[in-house]
Coordinates of C-alpha atoms and ligand atoms in Angstrom, one line a residue:
M1 CA -3.7 -13.7 -0.2
E2 CA 0.0 -13.0 0.0
E3 CA 2.6 -15.2 1.5
L4 CA 5.2 -12.6 2.3
K5 CA 6.7 -12.7 5.8
I6 CA 5.8 -9.1 6.4
Q7 CA 2.3 -9.7 5.2
D8 CA 2.0 -12.5 7.7
E9 CA 3.0 -10.1 10.5
E10 CA 0.4 -7.7 9.1
K11 CA -2.3 -10.1 10.1
E12 CA -1.6 -9.1 13.6
P13 CA -3.6 -5.9 14.0
R14 CA -1.3 -2.9 13.3
S15 CA -2.2 0.4 14.8
L16 CA -4.6 2.5 12.6
N17 CA -3.2 5.1 10.3
F18 CA -4.6 8.6 10.6
I19 CA -7.0 8.1 7.7
E20 CA -8.4 4.9 9.2
E21 CA -8.8 6.8 12.5
I22 CA -10.9 9.4 10.7
I23 CA -13.0 6.8 9.0
E24 CA -13.6 4.8 12.1
D25 CA -14.6 8.0 14.0
D26 CA -17.1 8.8 11.2
I27 CA -18.5 5.3 11.3
R28 CA -18.9 5.5 15.1
N29 CA -20.6 8.9 14.8
G30 CA -23.0 7.6 12.1
V31 CA -21.7 10.1 9.5
N32 CA -23.1 9.0 6.1
E33 CA -24.9 6.2 7.9
G34 CA -21.6 4.6 8.3
R35 CA -21.1 4.3 4.6
V36 CA -17.5 4.3 3.2
H37 CA -17.2 5.2 -0.5
T38 CA -13.8 6.1 -2.0
R39 CA -12.6 6.7 -5.5
F40 CA -9.4 6.7 -7.5
P41 CA -9.5 9.7 -9.8
P42 CA -6.7 9.7 -12.4
E43 CA -6.5 12.2 -15.2
P44 CA -6.0 10.2 -18.4
N45 CA -3.0 12.2 -19.5
G46 CA -0.3 9.6 -18.9
Y47 CA 0.5 6.2 -17.6
L48 CA 0.1 5.3 -14.0
H49 CA 3.2 5.2 -11.8
I50 CA 4.2 3.7 -8.5
G51 CA 2.9 6.8 -6.7
H52 CA -0.6 6.2 -8.2
A53 CA -0.3 2.6 -7.1
K54 CA 0.0 4.0 -3.5
S55 CA -3.2 5.9 -4.1
I56 CA -5.0 2.9 -5.7
C57 CA -4.0 0.5 -2.9
L58 CA -5.1 3.1 -0.3
N59 CA -8.5 3.9 -1.8
F60 CA -9.4 0.3 -2.7
G61 CA -7.8 -1.0 0.5
L62 CA -9.9 1.3 2.8
A63 CA -13.1 0.4 1.0
K64 CA -12.3 -3.3 1.4
K65 CA -11.4 -2.9 5.0
Y66 CA -14.7 -1.1 5.8
Q67 CA -17.0 -3.0 3.5
G68 CA -17.3 0.0 1.3
K69 CA -17.0 0.7 -2.4
T70 CA -14.5 2.3 -4.7
N71 CA -15.2 4.1 -7.9
L72 CA -12.7 4.4 -10.8
R73 CA -13.3 7.9 -12.2
F74 CA -11.4 9.6 -14.9
D75 CA -11.0 13.3 -14.2
D76 CA -10.9 14.1 -17.9
T77 CA -11.4 17.9 -17.9
N78 CA -8.4 18.8 -20.2
P79 CA -9.1 17.5 -23.7
V80 CA -5.8 18.7 -25.0
K81 CA -3.7 16.3 -23.0
E82 CA -6.0 13.4 -22.6
D83 CA -6.3 10.3 -24.7
T84 CA -8.1 6.9 -24.7
E85 CA -4.7 5.2 -24.9
Y86 CA -4.2 6.4 -21.3
V87 CA -7.7 5.4 -20.3
D88 CA -7.1 1.9 -21.4
S89 CA -3.7 1.6 -19.8
I90 CA -5.0 2.9 -16.5
M91 CA -7.8 0.4 -16.4
E92 CA -5.4 -2.4 -17.2
D93 CA -3.0 -1.3 -14.5
V94 CA -5.7 -1.0 -11.8
K95 CA -6.9 -4.5 -12.6
W96 CA -3.4 -5.9 -12.7
L97 CA -2.8 -4.6 -9.3
G98 CA -5.7 -6.7 -8.2
F99 CA -8.6 -4.2 -7.8
D100 CA -12.1 -4.2 -9.1
W101 CA -14.3 -1.2 -9.5
E102 CA -17.2 -3.5 -10.5
D103 CA -19.8 -1.4 -12.3
R104 CA -18.5 1.9 -11.0
L105 CA -16.5 3.3 -13.9
F106 CA -17.1 7.0 -14.3
Y107 CA -15.8 10.0 -16.2
A108 CA -15.9 13.6 -15.0
S109 CA -16.9 14.4 -18.7
D110 CA -20.2 12.5 -18.0
Y111 CA -21.0 15.3 -15.6
F112 CA -20.2 18.2 -18.0
E113 CA -23.9 19.1 -18.3
Q114 CA -24.4 19.0 -14.6
I115 CA -21.3 21.0 -13.9
F116 CA -22.4 23.6 -16.4
E117 CA -25.7 23.8 -14.4
Y118 CA -23.7 24.3 -11.2
A119 CA -21.9 27.2 -12.9
M120 CA -25.3 28.7 -13.8
I121 CA -26.4 28.4 -10.2
L122 CA -23.3 30.4 -9.1
I123 CA -24.0 33.0 -11.7
R124 CA -27.6 33.4 -10.6
K125 CA -26.4 33.8 -7.0
E126 CA -23.9 36.5 -8.1
K127 CA -21.1 34.2 -7.1
A128 CA -19.6 33.9 -10.6
Y129 CA -19.0 36.3 -13.5
V130 CA -17.6 36.3 -17.0
C131 CA -14.3 38.0 -17.2
D132 CA -12.8 39.4 -20.4
M133 CA -9.3 40.0 -19.1
T134 CA -6.4 38.3 -20.8
A135 CA -4.5 35.6 -19.0
E136 CA -1.6 38.1 -18.4
E137 CA -3.9 40.7 -17.0
M138 CA -5.4 38.1 -14.7
S139 CA -2.1 36.9 -13.4
E140 CA -0.9 40.5 -12.9
T141 CA -3.9 41.4 -10.8
R142 CA -3.8 38.3 -8.7
G143 CA -1.4 39.8 -6.1
T144 CA 0.9 37.8 -4.0
P145 CA 0.4 35.8 -0.8
T146 CA 1.3 38.9 1.1
R147 CA -0.3 41.5 -1.2
P148 CA -4.0 41.4 -2.1
G149 CA -5.1 41.1 -5.7
K150 CA -7.1 43.7 -7.7
E151 CA -10.7 43.2 -8.5
S152 CA -11.5 42.6 -12.2
P153 CA -13.5 45.4 -13.9
F154 CA -15.9 42.7 -15.1
R155 CA -16.7 41.6 -11.5
T156 CA -19.8 43.8 -11.3
R157 CA -21.5 42.5 -14.5
S158 CA -25.2 41.9 -14.0
V159 CA -26.6 38.4 -13.6
E160 CA -28.4 38.7 -16.9
E161 CA -25.3 39.7 -18.8
N162 CA -23.3 36.9 -17.2
L163 CA -25.9 34.3 -18.1
D164 CA -26.0 35.6 -21.6
L165 CA -22.3 35.7 -22.1
F166 CA -21.7 32.3 -20.5
T167 CA -24.4 30.7 -22.6
R168 CA -22.8 32.2 -25.7
M169 CA -19.4 31.0 -24.6
R170 CA -20.9 27.5 -24.6
H171 CA -22.4 28.0 -28.0
G172 CA -19.0 28.8 -29.5
E173 CA -19.5 32.5 -30.2
F174 CA -16.0 33.5 -28.9
P175 CA -12.5 32.4 -29.7
D176 CA -10.3 30.5 -27.3
G177 CA -8.8 32.6 -24.5
T178 CA -11.1 35.6 -25.0
R179 CA -13.2 35.1 -21.9
V180 CA -13.4 32.9 -18.8
L181 CA -16.0 32.3 -16.1
R182 CA -14.6 33.2 -12.7
A183 CA -15.9 32.6 -9.1
R184 CA -16.6 35.8 -7.2
I185 CA -15.0 35.1 -3.9
D186 CA -12.3 37.4 -2.4
M187 CA -9.4 39.0 -4.2
A188 CA -7.8 39.8 -0.8
S189 CA -8.0 36.3 0.6
P190 CA -4.7 35.1 2.1
N191 CA -5.4 31.8 0.3
M192 CA -4.5 32.5 -3.4
Q193 CA -6.9 29.8 -4.5
M194 CA -9.8 31.9 -3.3
R195 CA -8.9 34.9 -5.4
D196 CA -11.7 34.6 -8.0
P197 CA -10.4 31.4 -9.6
V198 CA -11.2 30.5 -13.2
L199 CA -14.1 28.0 -13.4
Y200 CA -14.5 27.6 -17.2
R201 CA -12.3 28.4 -20.2
I202 CA -13.0 28.4 -23.9
L203 CA -11.3 25.6 -25.7
H204 CA -12.3 24.6 -29.1
A205 CA -10.8 21.2 -28.7
H206 CA -11.9 17.6 -29.4
H207 CA -12.5 15.6 -26.3
H208 CA -11.8 11.9 -26.2
R209 CA -15.4 11.2 -25.0
T210 CA -17.6 14.2 -25.7
G211 CA -16.1 14.8 -29.1
D212 CA -17.0 18.3 -30.3
Q213 CA -20.0 18.7 -28.1
W214 CA -18.3 21.3 -25.9
C215 CA -16.0 24.3 -26.6
I216 CA -15.9 25.3 -22.9
Y217 CA -14.4 23.1 -20.3
P218 CA -14.5 23.3 -16.5
M219 CA -11.2 23.6 -14.7
Y220 CA -10.1 20.6 -12.7
D221 CA -10.8 22.5 -9.5
F222 CA -14.4 23.1 -10.6
A223 CA -15.0 19.5 -11.6
H224 CA -13.2 17.4 -9.1
G225 CA -15.0 18.2 -5.9
Q226 CA -18.4 18.3 -7.7
S227 CA -17.7 14.9 -9.3
D228 CA -17.0 13.5 -5.8
S229 CA -20.2 15.0 -4.6
I230 CA -22.3 13.6 -7.5
E231 CA -20.9 10.1 -6.8
R232 CA -21.6 10.6 -3.1
I233 CA -18.0 9.9 -2.2
T234 CA -17.7 9.8 1.6
H235 CA -13.9 10.1 1.9
S236 CA -12.2 12.0 -0.9
I237 CA -8.5 11.1 -0.4
C238 CA -5.9 13.1 -2.2
T239 CA -2.3 14.3 -1.9
L240 CA -1.1 17.2 0.2
E241 CA -0.9 19.8 -2.5
F242 CA -4.7 19.9 -2.5
E243 CA -4.9 20.9 1.1
V244 CA -4.9 24.6 0.0
H245 CA -7.7 23.8 -2.5
R246 CA -10.0 22.4 0.2
P247 CA -11.5 25.7 1.3
L248 CA -12.3 26.4 -2.4
Y249 CA -13.9 22.9 -2.9
D250 CA -15.9 23.5 0.3
W251 CA -17.0 26.9 -1.0
F252 CA -18.2 25.4 -4.3
I253 CA -20.1 22.6 -2.6
R254 CA -21.7 25.0 -0.1
E255 CA -22.7 27.7 -2.6
I256 CA -24.1 25.1 -5.0
G257 CA -25.8 23.3 -2.1
I258 CA -24.9 19.7 -2.8
Y259 CA -23.7 16.7 -0.9
V260 CA -20.5 17.2 1.0
P261 CA -17.7 14.7 0.7
R262 CA -14.9 14.8 3.3
Q263 CA -11.5 15.5 1.8
I264 CA -8.4 14.0 3.5
E265 CA -4.9 14.8 2.4
F266 CA -1.9 12.5 2.7
A267 CA 1.8 12.8 1.6
R268 CA 2.5 11.7 -2.0
L269 CA 5.0 8.9 -2.5
N270 CA 8.4 10.1 -3.5
M271 CA 11.2 7.6 -4.1
T272 CA 14.9 8.0 -4.4
Y273 CA 16.6 7.7 -7.8
T274 CA 13.1 8.2 -9.4
V275 CA 11.1 10.9 -11.1
M276 CA 7.4 10.6 -10.6
S277 CA 5.8 13.4 -12.4
K278 CA 3.8 12.4 -15.5
R279 CA 5.2 15.4 -17.4
K280 CA 8.8 14.3 -16.8
L281 CA 8.0 10.6 -17.6
L282 CA 6.3 11.7 -20.8
E283 CA 9.5 13.7 -21.7
L284 CA 11.6 10.6 -21.2
V285 CA 9.3 8.7 -23.6
Q286 CA 8.9 11.3 -26.2
E287 CA 12.6 12.2 -26.4
G288 CA 13.6 8.6 -26.6
Y289 CA 15.6 8.3 -23.3
V290 CA 13.6 5.1 -22.7
N291 CA 11.8 2.7 -25.0
G292 CA 8.2 3.7 -24.2
W293 CA 6.0 3.9 -21.1
D294 CA 6.6 0.3 -20.3
D295 CA 10.4 0.4 -20.5
P296 CA 11.4 -1.7 -17.6
R297 CA 13.4 1.2 -16.1
M298 CA 10.3 3.4 -15.8
P299 CA 8.5 3.7 -12.4
T300 CA 5.3 3.2 -14.3
I301 CA 3.1 0.3 -13.4
C302 CA 3.4 -1.2 -16.9
G303 CA 7.2 -0.7 -16.7
L304 CA 7.4 -2.4 -13.3
R305 CA 5.2 -5.2 -14.7
R306 CA 7.4 -5.7 -17.7
R307 CA 10.5 -5.6 -15.5
G308 CA 9.0 -8.5 -13.6
F309 CA 7.5 -7.0 -10.5
T310 CA 4.4 -8.7 -9.2
P311 CA 1.2 -7.1 -8.0
E312 CA 1.7 -8.6 -4.5
S313 CA 5.1 -7.1 -4.2
I314 CA 3.8 -3.6 -5.1
R315 CA 0.7 -3.9 -2.8
N316 CA 3.0 -5.1 0.0
F317 CA 5.3 -2.1 -0.6
T318 CA 2.5 0.4 -0.4
E319 CA 1.4 -1.3 2.9
I320 CA 4.8 -1.1 4.4
I321 CA 5.4 2.6 3.6
G322 CA 2.0 3.4 5.2
V323 CA 0.4 6.8 4.9
A324 CA 2.1 10.0 6.1
K325 CA 0.9 13.5 6.8
R326 CA 4.2 15.1 5.9
D327 CA 6.2 14.8 2.7
N328 CA 9.0 12.3 2.7
V329 CA 11.1 10.2 0.4
I330 CA 11.1 6.5 0.4
D331 CA 14.3 4.6 -0.4
V332 CA 13.9 2.7 -3.7
S333 CA 15.7 -0.2 -2.1
L334 CA 12.6 -0.8 -0.1
L335 CA 10.7 -1.5 -3.3
E336 CA 13.5 -3.8 -4.4
F337 CA 13.4 -5.6 -1.1
C338 CA 9.7 -6.3 -1.5
I339 CA 10.1 -7.9 -4.9
R340 CA 13.1 -10.0 -3.6
E341 CA 11.0 -11.2 -0.7
N342 CA 8.1 -12.1 -3.0
L343 CA 10.2 -13.8 -5.7
N344 CA 12.2 -15.7 -3.2
K345 CA 9.0 -17.5 -2.3
H346 CA 7.6 -17.8 -5.8
A347 CA 10.3 -17.9 -8.4
N348 CA 11.9 -21.2 -9.4
R349 CA 15.6 -21.5 -9.5
L350 CA 17.6 -21.9 -12.6
M351 CA 21.3 -21.8 -13.4
A352 CA 22.6 -19.3 -16.0
V353 CA 26.1 -18.0 -16.5
L354 CA 26.3 -14.4 -17.6
N355 CA 30.0 -13.9 -18.1
P356 CA 31.3 -17.4 -19.0
V357 CA 34.7 -19.0 -18.7
K358 CA 35.2 -22.6 -19.7
I359 CA 35.9 -25.4 -17.2
I360 CA 37.3 -28.7 -18.4
I361 CA 37.1 -31.7 -16.1
D362 CA 40.2 -33.7 -17.1
N363 CA 39.2 -36.9 -15.3
Y364 CA 35.6 -36.9 -16.5
P365 CA 35.1 -39.4 -19.5
D366 CA 35.1 -37.5 -22.8
D367 CA 31.7 -38.6 -24.1
Q368 CA 29.9 -39.0 -20.9
E369 CA 26.8 -37.1 -20.1
E370 CA 24.6 -37.5 -17.0
E371 CA 21.5 -35.9 -15.6
L372 CA 21.6 -34.5 -12.1
E373 CA 18.7 -33.4 -10.1
S374 CA 18.0 -30.1 -8.3
V375 CA 15.0 -28.7 -6.4
N376 CA 13.2 -26.0 -8.3
N377 CA 12.4 -23.9 -5.2
P378 CA 13.8 -24.6 -1.8
E379 CA 11.1 -22.4 -0.4
D380 CA 8.3 -24.3 -2.0
E381 CA 8.6 -28.1 -2.2
S382 CA 5.5 -28.4 -4.4
Q383 CA 7.5 -27.0 -7.3
G384 CA 9.3 -30.4 -7.5
K385 CA 12.7 -31.1 -9.1
R386 CA 14.3 -30.8 -12.5
K387 CA 17.1 -32.5 -14.4
I388 CA 20.3 -30.7 -15.2
P389 CA 22.8 -32.1 -17.7
F390 CA 26.4 -32.5 -16.7
S391 CA 29.4 -33.2 -18.9
K392 CA 33.1 -32.7 -19.2
T393 CA 33.0 -29.1 -20.4
L394 CA 31.1 -26.5 -18.4
F395 CA 30.8 -22.7 -18.0
I396 CA 31.2 -20.9 -14.7
E397 CA 31.3 -17.1 -14.1
R398 CA 34.6 -15.5 -14.9
E399 CA 34.3 -13.7 -11.6
D400 CA 34.2 -17.0 -9.7
F401 CA 37.8 -17.7 -10.5
M402 CA 40.9 -15.9 -9.4
E403 CA 44.4 -16.9 -10.1
E404 CA 45.8 -15.1 -7.1
P405 CA 42.9 -14.9 -4.7
P406 CA 42.9 -13.0 -1.4
N407 CA 42.3 -15.0 1.8
K408 CA 38.6 -14.5 1.9
F409 CA 37.9 -15.6 -1.7
F410 CA 36.0 -18.9 -1.3
R411 CA 35.4 -19.5 -5.0
L412 CA 37.7 -21.3 -7.4
A413 CA 41.5 -20.8 -7.5
P414 CA 44.5 -22.9 -8.4
G415 CA 44.7 -25.9 -6.1
R416 CA 41.4 -25.1 -4.4
E417 CA 38.1 -27.0 -4.3
V418 CA 34.5 -25.8 -4.7
R419 CA 31.2 -27.5 -5.1
L420 CA 29.3 -27.2 -8.3
K421 CA 25.7 -26.7 -7.3
A422 CA 23.7 -29.9 -7.4
A423 CA 26.8 -31.7 -8.7
Y424 CA 30.3 -32.6 -7.7
I425 CA 33.2 -31.1 -5.9
I426 CA 35.9 -30.0 -8.3
K427 CA 39.5 -28.9 -7.8
C428 CA 41.4 -26.5 -10.0
E429 CA 44.6 -28.0 -11.5
N430 CA 45.8 -25.4 -13.9
V431 CA 44.7 -22.7 -16.4
V432 CA 45.3 -22.2 -20.1
K433 CA 45.7 -18.6 -21.2
D434 CA 45.7 -16.8 -24.5
P435 CA 49.3 -16.4 -25.3
I436 CA 48.9 -12.8 -26.5
T437 CA 46.3 -11.3 -24.3
G438 CA 46.8 -13.4 -21.2
I439 CA 43.1 -13.9 -20.8
I440 CA 42.2 -17.2 -19.3
N441 CA 40.6 -19.5 -21.9
E442 CA 40.2 -22.7 -20.0
I443 CA 40.3 -23.8 -16.4
H444 CA 41.3 -27.4 -16.0
C445 CA 39.9 -29.2 -13.0
T446 CA 39.5 -32.7 -11.6
Y447 CA 36.3 -33.9 -10.0
D448 CA 35.6 -36.2 -7.1
P449 CA 33.0 -38.8 -8.3
M450 CA 32.1 -39.7 -4.7
T451 CA 30.7 -36.2 -3.9
K452 CA 27.5 -36.1 -5.9
S453 CA 24.1 -36.7 -4.3
G454 CA 23.7 -40.3 -3.2
M455 CA 27.4 -41.0 -3.1
P456 CA 29.3 -41.7 0.1
D457 CA 31.0 -38.3 0.2
S458 CA 28.0 -36.2 -0.9
S459 CA 28.0 -34.3 2.3
R460 CA 31.6 -33.4 2.2
K461 CA 31.9 -29.7 2.9
V462 CA 33.9 -27.1 1.0
K463 CA 33.7 -23.4 1.4
G464 CA 32.2 -22.3 -1.9
T465 CA 29.3 -23.5 -4.1
L466 CA 29.2 -22.2 -7.7
H467 CA 26.5 -22.3 -10.4
W468 CA 27.4 -23.6 -13.8
V469 CA 26.0 -24.9 -17.1
S470 CA 27.1 -27.7 -19.3
E471 CA 28.5 -26.2 -22.5
K472 CA 27.0 -28.7 -24.9
Q473 CA 23.4 -28.3 -23.7
A474 CA 23.6 -24.7 -22.8
V475 CA 20.9 -22.4 -24.3
K476 CA 21.9 -18.9 -25.3
I477 CA 19.6 -16.3 -23.9
E478 CA 19.4 -12.5 -24.2
V479 CA 19.7 -10.9 -20.8
R480 CA 18.8 -7.3 -20.2
L481 CA 20.5 -6.0 -17.1
Y482 CA 18.5 -3.1 -15.9
D483 CA 19.7 -0.7 -13.3
R484 CA 18.4 2.4 -11.8
L485 CA 17.5 5.1 -14.3
F486 CA 19.1 7.9 -12.4
I487 CA 22.4 8.2 -10.7
K488 CA 21.3 11.0 -8.4
E489 CA 19.4 10.3 -5.3
N490 CA 17.0 13.1 -6.0
P491 CA 17.0 13.8 -9.8
D492 CA 14.5 16.6 -9.3
D493 CA 17.1 18.6 -7.2
I494 CA 18.8 20.2 -10.2
E495 CA 22.0 22.2 -10.0
G496 CA 22.7 25.3 -12.2
D497 CA 21.3 25.1 -15.7
K498 CA 21.1 21.3 -15.7
T499 CA 17.8 19.4 -16.1
F500 CA 16.7 16.1 -14.5
K501 CA 17.8 14.4 -17.7
D502 CA 21.4 15.2 -16.9
Y503 CA 21.2 12.7 -14.1
L504 CA 20.2 9.7 -16.2
N505 CA 22.3 6.7 -15.5
P506 CA 24.3 5.9 -18.7
D507 CA 24.6 2.2 -17.5
S508 CA 20.9 1.7 -16.8
L509 CA 20.7 -1.0 -19.5
K510 CA 23.3 -3.5 -20.6
V511 CA 22.3 -6.3 -23.0
I512 CA 24.3 -9.4 -22.9
T513 CA 24.2 -13.0 -24.1
A514 CA 24.2 -15.6 -21.3
F515 CA 24.2 -19.4 -21.2
A516 CA 21.4 -21.1 -19.3
E517 CA 20.6 -24.7 -18.5
P518 CA 18.2 -26.3 -21.0
E519 CA 15.2 -26.1 -18.7
V520 CA 15.0 -22.4 -19.7
I521 CA 13.3 -23.3 -23.0
N522 CA 10.1 -23.9 -21.0
A523 CA 10.1 -20.3 -19.7
K524 CA 6.9 -18.4 -20.6
I525 CA 6.4 -14.7 -21.0
Y526 CA 6.3 -12.9 -17.6
E527 CA 7.5 -16.1 -15.8
K528 CA 10.0 -15.3 -13.1
Y529 CA 13.2 -17.1 -12.1
Q530 CA 15.9 -16.8 -9.7
F531 CA 19.2 -17.3 -11.6
E532 CA 21.1 -19.0 -8.8
R533 CA 23.5 -16.6 -7.1
I534 CA 22.8 -13.8 -9.5
G535 CA 19.3 -12.3 -9.1
Y536 CA 15.7 -12.5 -10.2
F537 CA 14.8 -12.5 -13.9
S538 CA 11.5 -12.2 -15.7
V539 CA 10.8 -13.3 -19.3
D540 CA 10.2 -10.2 -21.4
K541 CA 7.1 -9.8 -23.5
D542 CA 9.2 -9.7 -26.6
S543 CA 10.7 -13.1 -25.9
T544 CA 10.3 -15.9 -28.5
P545 CA 11.4 -19.5 -28.5
Q546 CA 14.1 -18.6 -31.0
N547 CA 15.3 -15.6 -28.9
L548 CA 14.6 -15.9 -25.2
V549 CA 14.8 -12.6 -23.5
F550 CA 15.1 -12.1 -19.8
N551 CA 14.9 -8.9 -17.8
R552 CA 16.7 -8.6 -14.6
V553 CA 14.2 -7.6 -12.0
V554 CA 16.7 -7.1 -9.2
P555 CA 20.1 -8.5 -8.3
L556 CA 20.1 -11.0 -5.5
K557 CA 21.6 -8.5 -3.1
D558 CA 21.4 -4.7 -2.9
S559 CA 24.6 -3.5 -4.6
W560 CA 23.7 0.2 -4.4
T561 CA 24.0 0.8 -0.7
K562 CA 27.8 0.6 -1.0
A563 CA 28.1 2.2 -4.5
E564 CA 26.1 5.2 -3.3
K565 CA 28.6 6.1 -0.7
V566 CA 31.4 6.2 -3.2
K567 CA 29.5 8.6 -5.5
Ligands
LIG1 P1 1.6 13.5 -11.5 O1 1.9 14.6 -10.4 O2 2.5 12.4 -11.4 O3 1.4 14.1 -12.8 P2 -1.2 13.6 -10.9 O4 -1.5 13.9 -9.4 O5 -1.3 14.8 -11.8 O6 0.3 12.9 -11.0 P3 -3.6 12.2 -11.3 O7 -3.9 11.4 -12.5 O8 -4.3 13.5 -11.0 O9 -2.0 12.5 -11.4 O10 -3.6 11.3 -10.0 C1 -4.6 10.4 -9.7 C2 -4.6 10.2 -8.2 O11 -3.3 9.6 -7.8 C3 -4.7 11.5 -7.5 O12 -5.6 11.3 -6.4 C4 -3.4 11.8 -6.9 O13 -3.4 12.5 -5.7 C5 -2.8 10.4 -6.8 N1 -1.3 10.5 -6.9 C6 -0.6 11.0 -7.9 N2 0.7 10.9 -7.7 C7 0.9 10.3 -6.5 C8 2.0 10.0 -5.6 N3 3.2 10.2 -6.0 N4 1.7 9.4 -4.4 C9 0.5 9.1 -4.0 N5 -0.6 9.4 -4.8 C10 -0.4 10.0 -6.0
LIG2 MG1 -3.5 15.6 -10.7

């Protein structure tokens, strides 16, 4: 499927990760008759981010590897924070990443009746009770990990009274927050999760799917494991923070007496210079630090897509980082490396000048124009060639010229020669400066007509090759130079009374006008290019033929490794 080098190497069998080892053991031992059924269970309270991509690739990837199935299930137990906007975006993102849940789209809210029944079973078994304590009283009596909690005075209510109260809770007889249903487990358990956790709360809130049908909602912990069980998920893969919830999930399943999925925890993806919590991402959106969930600086999947990342590059990234049992932080430059690798293979080349200075070729005929040819992608001959207009007046990057260059400067300088990409060798003769500011306005050069392709001196070597565009045919484009959103390696590691927002990079977006060769007018939305010597760029979704807009995906080289050390 992918042509990345790393992916090719992946075709050689790599050693199994610990989850694959568990699954292969289960298959060998005939657990679940060898069936492998996973699920991706997002809560529709935000847009998916690159961490979710890790989970998606893992769950769908394992099912694919072991001829199993993967469900997409929305764990929509909190009506206050959930919305169909998120449901739609999540489905779009999973599809875009290249995965298919076929006809297995589910919602925990579809199981509300069943989950209510499970609660009734626990009540009848004296394993659950209605508690009238306030939230404060409950947290005060919970104890600490080293000090046992105190039992609720309502813990000894009779089954009849509990059934009656819980049913009346359902029927809307009590206001929000006046009562909850709790499990009766062990207030002295060293595992805080087992200290009579809340199963149901009263919430007169409209749900995006069940409408006003319910005014009590199960807690995530009382819905997640049971939903897995109902769907007969064999391997319920989740992140490490749920390890301490496992005994509780197992307790529910055992007491209710239903099918037992196997939960396996792995380390969530953390990335440098990135915040990954949905709550924080929502804050950035709501407070206007970024322009929406799909702002190209966001680590959301829709943000990465808009920036110009490809599904292959993200899948490849999640494969390279593997699955770990301990928390760790992945360097964001690895993700950038993956998209560079991918676009190097697939993006056609184009010349564009971002910070122009004028070149005048004194010995080139005034009115002459010619068309030169260049390959679109040296990595992929099938992409063919394109024509590039050449004339007497050109633009090159201002940084590619120095009046007094150091020894190792192999670009243009007075008296020195460079090759113009796909064109001639030119030599700098003199410069014209603004008399007041001293800024260089024109660089006058001569060219050697024998050095273009097909001419006798075409293979003459000079040290530097520059990109350029012909002034007359140049097309103005808007270029959005995106950079990392945070300047701090770990923006969650806050000092003093700061917040993560104090570490936003003030230069994470610069908008400039650049000049591109005329081929650029054929660029379609989401199409990717390598601007020669500069980086990879993707056509923004807001781009129009009148105002072409390009997002910088990544510079050609990682410029942060050095910059970081300075900071
Ligand atoms: P966040 O902490 O960002 O708010 P979440 O865990 O609350 O995320 P869910 O919608 O519950 O978000 O996540 C859906 C699935 O994605 C869960 O199985 C969760 O474990 C997994 N997941 C979430 N974040 C990451 C991450 N950073 N790395 C790997 N998997 C993740
Ligand atoms: Mg969650």
